[in-house]
CSV table of C-alpha atoms in Angstrom, one decimal:
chain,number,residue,atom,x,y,z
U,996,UNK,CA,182.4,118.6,59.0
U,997,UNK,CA,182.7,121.9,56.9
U,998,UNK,CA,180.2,123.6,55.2
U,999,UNK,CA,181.3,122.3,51.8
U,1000,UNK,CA,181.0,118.8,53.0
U,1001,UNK,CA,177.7,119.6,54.5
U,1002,UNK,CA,176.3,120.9,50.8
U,1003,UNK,CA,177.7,117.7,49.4
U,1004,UNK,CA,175.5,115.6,51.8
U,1005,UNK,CA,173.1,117.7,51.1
U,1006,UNK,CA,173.1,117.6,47.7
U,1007,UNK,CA,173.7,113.5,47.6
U,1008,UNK,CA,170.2,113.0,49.4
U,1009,UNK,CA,168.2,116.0,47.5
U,1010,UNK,CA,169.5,113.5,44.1
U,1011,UNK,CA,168.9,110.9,45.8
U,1012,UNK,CA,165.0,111.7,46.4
U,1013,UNK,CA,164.9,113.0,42.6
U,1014,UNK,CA,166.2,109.4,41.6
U,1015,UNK,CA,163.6,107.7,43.9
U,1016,UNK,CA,160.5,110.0,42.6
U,1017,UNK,CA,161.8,109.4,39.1
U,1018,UNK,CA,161.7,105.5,39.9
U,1019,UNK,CA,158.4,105.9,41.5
U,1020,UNK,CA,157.1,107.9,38.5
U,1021,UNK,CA,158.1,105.5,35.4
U,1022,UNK,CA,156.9,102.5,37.8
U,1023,UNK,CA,153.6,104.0,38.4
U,1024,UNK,CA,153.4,104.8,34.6
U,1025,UNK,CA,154.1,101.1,33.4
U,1026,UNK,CA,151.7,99.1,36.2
U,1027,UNK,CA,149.1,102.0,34.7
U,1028,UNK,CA,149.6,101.0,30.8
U,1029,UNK,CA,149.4,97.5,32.2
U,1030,UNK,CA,146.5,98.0,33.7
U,1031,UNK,CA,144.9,99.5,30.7
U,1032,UNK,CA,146.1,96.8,28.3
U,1033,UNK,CA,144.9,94.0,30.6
U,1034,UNK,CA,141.3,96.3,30.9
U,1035,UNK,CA,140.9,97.0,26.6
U,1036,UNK,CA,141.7,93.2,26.4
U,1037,UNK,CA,138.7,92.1,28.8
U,1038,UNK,CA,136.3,94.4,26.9
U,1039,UNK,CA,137.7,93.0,23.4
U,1040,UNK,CA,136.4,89.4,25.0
U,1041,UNK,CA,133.6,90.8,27.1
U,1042,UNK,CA,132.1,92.4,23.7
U,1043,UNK,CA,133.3,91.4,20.6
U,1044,UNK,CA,132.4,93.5,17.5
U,1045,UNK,CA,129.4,92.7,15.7
């Protein structure tokens, strides 16, 4: 294989880890919002205003 096809491997899996970690990233971010809805929505019924 030549150096230019080794870059271009090289380069596929570097994006390829920058895809999964943004993946990762907006996943973690939505099960956390969820987790906060569900959480403000159990106080709401836990405590209701006066």
């Amino acid at each position: 294989m030549t150096p230019f096809g080794w870059m271009i491997v090289a380069f596929a899996v570097f994006m390829t880890g920058v895809c999964l970690f943004a993946y990762v990233q907006i996943e973690r971010n939505a099960y956390q919002t969820r987790q906060r809805r569900l959480a403000r929505k159990h106080d709401v019924q836990d405590y209701p205003a006066l």
